[in-house]
XYZ file of C-alpha atoms in Angstrom:
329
model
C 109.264 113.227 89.993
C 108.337 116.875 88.161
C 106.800 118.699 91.690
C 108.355 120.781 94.169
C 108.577 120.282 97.735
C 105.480 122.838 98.000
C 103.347 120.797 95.769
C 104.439 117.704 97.963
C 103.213 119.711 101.472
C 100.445 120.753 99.496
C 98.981 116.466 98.971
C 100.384 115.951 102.339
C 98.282 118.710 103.987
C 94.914 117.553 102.601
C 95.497 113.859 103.163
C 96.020 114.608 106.692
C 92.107 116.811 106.804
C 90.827 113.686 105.320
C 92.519 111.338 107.550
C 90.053 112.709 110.150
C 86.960 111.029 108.148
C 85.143 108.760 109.558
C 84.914 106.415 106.621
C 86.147 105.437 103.822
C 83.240 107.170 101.621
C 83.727 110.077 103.243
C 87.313 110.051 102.512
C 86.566 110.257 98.918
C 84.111 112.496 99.110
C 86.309 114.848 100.017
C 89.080 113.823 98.026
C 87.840 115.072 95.081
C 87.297 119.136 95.443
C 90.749 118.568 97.171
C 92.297 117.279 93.674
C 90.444 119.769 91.646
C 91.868 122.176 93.899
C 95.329 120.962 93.660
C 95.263 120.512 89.809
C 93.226 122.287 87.484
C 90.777 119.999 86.095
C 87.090 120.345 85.459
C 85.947 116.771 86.754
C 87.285 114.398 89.432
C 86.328 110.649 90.105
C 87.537 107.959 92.309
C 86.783 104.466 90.833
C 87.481 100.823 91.876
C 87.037 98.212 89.098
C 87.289 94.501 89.926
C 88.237 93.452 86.159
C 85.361 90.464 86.141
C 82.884 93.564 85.918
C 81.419 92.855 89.524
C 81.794 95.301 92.440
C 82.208 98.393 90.632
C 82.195 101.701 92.563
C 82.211 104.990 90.947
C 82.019 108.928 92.686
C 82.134 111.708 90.599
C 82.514 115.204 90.981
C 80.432 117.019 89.134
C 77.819 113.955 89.786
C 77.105 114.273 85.823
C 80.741 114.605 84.373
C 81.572 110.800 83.887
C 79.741 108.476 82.499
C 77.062 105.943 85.181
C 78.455 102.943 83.450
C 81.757 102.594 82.411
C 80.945 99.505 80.254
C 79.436 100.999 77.622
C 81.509 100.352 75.060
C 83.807 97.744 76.371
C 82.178 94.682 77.745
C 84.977 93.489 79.952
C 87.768 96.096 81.557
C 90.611 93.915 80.654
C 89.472 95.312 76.907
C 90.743 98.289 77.583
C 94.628 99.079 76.369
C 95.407 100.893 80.352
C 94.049 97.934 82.242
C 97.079 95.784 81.494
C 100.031 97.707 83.027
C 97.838 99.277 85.312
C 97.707 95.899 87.473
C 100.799 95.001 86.567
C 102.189 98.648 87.881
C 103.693 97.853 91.903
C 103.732 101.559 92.944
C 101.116 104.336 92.194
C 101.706 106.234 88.721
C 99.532 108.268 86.186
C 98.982 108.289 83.116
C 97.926 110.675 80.446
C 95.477 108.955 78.473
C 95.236 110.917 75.843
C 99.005 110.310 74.905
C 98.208 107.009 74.708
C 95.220 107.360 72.875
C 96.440 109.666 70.371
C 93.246 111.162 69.975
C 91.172 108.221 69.097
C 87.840 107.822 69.218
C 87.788 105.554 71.851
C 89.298 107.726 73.928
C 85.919 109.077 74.741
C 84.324 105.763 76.087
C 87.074 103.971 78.136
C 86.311 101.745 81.343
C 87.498 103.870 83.478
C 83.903 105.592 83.932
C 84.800 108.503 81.240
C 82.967 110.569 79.002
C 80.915 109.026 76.430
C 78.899 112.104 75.341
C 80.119 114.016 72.691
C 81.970 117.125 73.990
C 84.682 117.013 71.628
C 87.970 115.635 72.391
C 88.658 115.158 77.113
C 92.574 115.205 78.226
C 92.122 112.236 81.010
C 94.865 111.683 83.564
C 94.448 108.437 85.569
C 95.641 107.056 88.326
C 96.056 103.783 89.753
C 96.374 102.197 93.501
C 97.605 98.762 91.345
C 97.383 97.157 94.856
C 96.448 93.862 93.435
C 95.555 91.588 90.217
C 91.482 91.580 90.202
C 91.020 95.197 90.912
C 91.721 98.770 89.379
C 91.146 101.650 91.645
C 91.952 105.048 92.039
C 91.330 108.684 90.720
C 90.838 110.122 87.283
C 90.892 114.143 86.372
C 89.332 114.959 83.001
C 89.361 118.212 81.359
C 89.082 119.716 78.172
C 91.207 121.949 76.215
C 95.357 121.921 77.352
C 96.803 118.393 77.991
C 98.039 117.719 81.643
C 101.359 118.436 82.285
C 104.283 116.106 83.589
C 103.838 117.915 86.874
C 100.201 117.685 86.808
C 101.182 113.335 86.179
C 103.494 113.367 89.142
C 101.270 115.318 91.402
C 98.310 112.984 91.265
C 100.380 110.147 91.620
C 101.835 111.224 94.610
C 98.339 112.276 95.723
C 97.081 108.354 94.450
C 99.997 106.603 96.830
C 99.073 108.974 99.755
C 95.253 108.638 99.504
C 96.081 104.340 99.249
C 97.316 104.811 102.883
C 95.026 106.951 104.324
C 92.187 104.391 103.200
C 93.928 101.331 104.339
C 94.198 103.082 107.691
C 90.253 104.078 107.634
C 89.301 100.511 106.422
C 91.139 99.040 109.132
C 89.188 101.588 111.980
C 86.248 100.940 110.234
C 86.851 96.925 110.848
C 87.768 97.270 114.434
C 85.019 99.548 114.888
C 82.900 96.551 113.943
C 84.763 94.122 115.942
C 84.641 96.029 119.395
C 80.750 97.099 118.401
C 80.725 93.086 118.537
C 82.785 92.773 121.473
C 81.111 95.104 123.717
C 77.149 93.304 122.524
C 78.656 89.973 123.412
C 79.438 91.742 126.888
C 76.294 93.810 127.425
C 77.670 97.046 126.506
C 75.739 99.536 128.472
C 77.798 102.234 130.422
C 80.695 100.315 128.662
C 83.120 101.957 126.113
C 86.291 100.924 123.784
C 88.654 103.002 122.137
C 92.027 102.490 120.493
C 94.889 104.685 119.538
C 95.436 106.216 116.244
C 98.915 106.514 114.193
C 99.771 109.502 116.526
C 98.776 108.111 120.221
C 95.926 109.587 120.692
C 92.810 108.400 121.511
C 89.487 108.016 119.345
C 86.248 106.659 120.720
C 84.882 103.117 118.762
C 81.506 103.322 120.556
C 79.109 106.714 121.197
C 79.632 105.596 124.749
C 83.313 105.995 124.906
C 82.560 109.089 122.360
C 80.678 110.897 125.834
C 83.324 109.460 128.656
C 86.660 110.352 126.437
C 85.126 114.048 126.371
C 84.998 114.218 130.190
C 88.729 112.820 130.350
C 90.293 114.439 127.678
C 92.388 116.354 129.065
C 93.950 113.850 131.854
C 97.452 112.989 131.121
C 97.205 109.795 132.301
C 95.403 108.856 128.631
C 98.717 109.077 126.414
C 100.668 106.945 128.762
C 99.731 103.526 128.626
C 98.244 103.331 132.330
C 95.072 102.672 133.917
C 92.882 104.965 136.289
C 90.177 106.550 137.476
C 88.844 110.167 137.182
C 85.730 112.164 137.724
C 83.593 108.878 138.097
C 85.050 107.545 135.344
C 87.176 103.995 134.732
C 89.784 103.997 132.133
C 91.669 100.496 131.541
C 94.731 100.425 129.485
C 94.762 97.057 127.215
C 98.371 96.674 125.837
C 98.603 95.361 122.489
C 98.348 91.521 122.328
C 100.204 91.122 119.275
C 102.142 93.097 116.300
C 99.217 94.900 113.784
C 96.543 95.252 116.659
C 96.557 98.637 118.097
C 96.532 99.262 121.833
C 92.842 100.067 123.632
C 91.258 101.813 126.274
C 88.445 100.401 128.218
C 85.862 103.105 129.405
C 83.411 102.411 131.904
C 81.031 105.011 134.131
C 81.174 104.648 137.650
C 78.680 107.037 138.443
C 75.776 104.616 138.732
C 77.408 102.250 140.649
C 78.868 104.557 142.861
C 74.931 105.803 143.655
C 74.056 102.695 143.821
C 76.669 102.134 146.625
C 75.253 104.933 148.575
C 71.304 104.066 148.396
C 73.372 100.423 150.036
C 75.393 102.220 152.400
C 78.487 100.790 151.300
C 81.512 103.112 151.590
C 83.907 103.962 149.098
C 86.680 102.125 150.374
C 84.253 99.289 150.902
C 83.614 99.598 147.180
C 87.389 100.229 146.211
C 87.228 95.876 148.037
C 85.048 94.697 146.125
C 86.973 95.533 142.600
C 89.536 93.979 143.673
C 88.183 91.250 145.112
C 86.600 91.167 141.825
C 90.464 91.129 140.179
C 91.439 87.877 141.804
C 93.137 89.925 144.539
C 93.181 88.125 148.016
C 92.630 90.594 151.696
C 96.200 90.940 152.075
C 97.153 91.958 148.409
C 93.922 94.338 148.585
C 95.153 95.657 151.789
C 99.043 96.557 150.340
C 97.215 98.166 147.071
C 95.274 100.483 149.004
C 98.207 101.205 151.596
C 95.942 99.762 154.633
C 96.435 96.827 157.672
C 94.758 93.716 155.814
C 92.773 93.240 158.906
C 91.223 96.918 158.091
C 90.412 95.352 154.669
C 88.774 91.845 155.895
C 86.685 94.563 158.029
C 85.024 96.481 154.489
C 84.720 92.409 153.319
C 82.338 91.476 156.185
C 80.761 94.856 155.814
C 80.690 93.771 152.491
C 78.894 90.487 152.914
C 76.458 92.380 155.535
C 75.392 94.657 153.317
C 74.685 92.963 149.867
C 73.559 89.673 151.977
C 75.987 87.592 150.276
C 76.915 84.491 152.203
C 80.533 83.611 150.341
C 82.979 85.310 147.888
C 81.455 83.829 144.990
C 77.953 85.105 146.154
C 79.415 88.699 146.870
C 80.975 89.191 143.393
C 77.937 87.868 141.828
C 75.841 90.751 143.454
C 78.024 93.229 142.985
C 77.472 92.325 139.195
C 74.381 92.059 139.623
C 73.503 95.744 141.421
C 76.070 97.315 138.763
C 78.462 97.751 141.517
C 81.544 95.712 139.411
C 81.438 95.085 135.564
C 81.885 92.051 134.291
């Protein structure tokens, strides 16, 4: 590979800036001054074209500088000479089309969303993700005047493989941002929030709610260590991850209404501290050696308990509790 370990930090610097995108599109977006930066170019464009011609996405930088529909000239992208060992290429590479092309004519009108107006002869340098056999995506640099180098090649292939993972990771965010949106409007989601962990361990909010309650309890400790706890009104519950591929998540919840709402009932906070974990499946005793008190202390704040929310058995008690906000669900 024809670039230097500076050219290397250089990709490596801006993929990590657009790692903090929150989507793919956005991503891309900002992918492209990024490339022009790194090589000298005078148009960027990311592209992803399923070769049966349906799906295609194009962005282009400037807007105007590539063509709106690659198929102008070719009616299928398996026509054109690249698409072949493109998709059969396993790792990301380059390619300078215009050594291919020779200078052709058709250089001018190829699938990959190029020129077709007539500026004279483009130098194109592709590149391709080759991820799988139905779809051609990546980035493509055009300029006019000198060819691209072999560094300028090598550069936005290593740029191509690096940008691959950064979207996989996005895509995959994206998709369990969908799936705990889901989750938490299957379970009533007010006051509720879900976040997960990111390829560093630290935490990023999947919901505006856990957006609001990670900023009050960002800088506890407690949040990078796998644990559970409480702070400034707020619940934080560690879920480990249940199998290999699915990230580990926090479960936010706000305590502060319930907690008011256990004051306008009188109920105390270690009367309240009872009732969630009578609400965990935790008998008087085991209660009573969690919160380092005499279990008959603890069987007290439960008939308190039952006094105050007029709740005539267990079952009745944690169904109130529900109900007046005082335990989630």
């Amino acid at each position: 590979m024809d670039i230097s370990g500076t050219d290397a930090r250089r990709v490596l610097t801006l993929v990590r800036e657009l790692e903090e995108a929150d989507s793919v599109r956005e991503l891309q977006e900002r992918a492209l001054p990024g490339l022009l930066e790194l090589i000298a170019a005078d148009a960027a464009q990311c592209y992803r074209l399923p070769v049966d011609g349906v799906g295609l996405q194009t962005l282009s930088l400037p807007r105007e500088s590539f063509h709106e529909d690659p198929m102008v000239i070719y009616d299928h992208p398996l026509d054109h000479p690249l698409t072949e060992v493109m998709l059969e290429t396993p790792t990301s590479e380059a390619w300078r089309v215009s050594d291919v092309a020779g200078d052709r004519q058709w250089q001018r009108t190829h699938c990959y969303n190029l020129d077709f107006r007539p500026f004279g002869m483009q130098r194109h340098l592709v590149a391709s993700a080759g991820s799988d056999a139905m779809v051609v995506h990546g980035y493509a640099l055009t300029r006019s005047g000198t060819e691209f180098s072999e560094r300028d090649r090598d550069l936005l292939g290593f740029a191509q493989l690096q940008l691959t993972v950064a979207e996989r990771t996005l895509r995959e965010r994206e998709q369990l941002r969908l799936l705990s949106a889901v989750a938490l409007e299957l379970a009533g989601g007010e006051e509720k929030g879900i976040a997960s962990f990111d390829g560093k361990g630290r935490p990023y909010a999947l919901n505006a709610v856990a957006a609001g309650l990670l900023a009050v309890v960002q800088d506890d400790p407690r949040l990078g260590r796998g644990e559970s706890f409480t702070a400034r009104d707020i619940e934080v519950r560690y879920v480990p991850a249940a199998s290999p591929g699915v990230p580990a998540m926090l479960l936010l919840r706000d305590l502060a209404r319930a907690r008011a709402v256990a004051r306008v009932l009188g109920v105390t906070e270690q009367e309240h501290r009872t009732l969630l974990h009578l609400h965990q499946g935790r008998t008087a005793t085991e209660a009573a050696r969690r919160m380092g008190l005499a279990p008959a202390t603890v069987r007290g704040y439960i008939a308190a308990l039952h006094r105050k929310l007029e709740a005539g058995h267990t079952a009745a008690l944690l169904r109130r509790g529900r109900d007046l906000g005082l335990i989630g669900d």
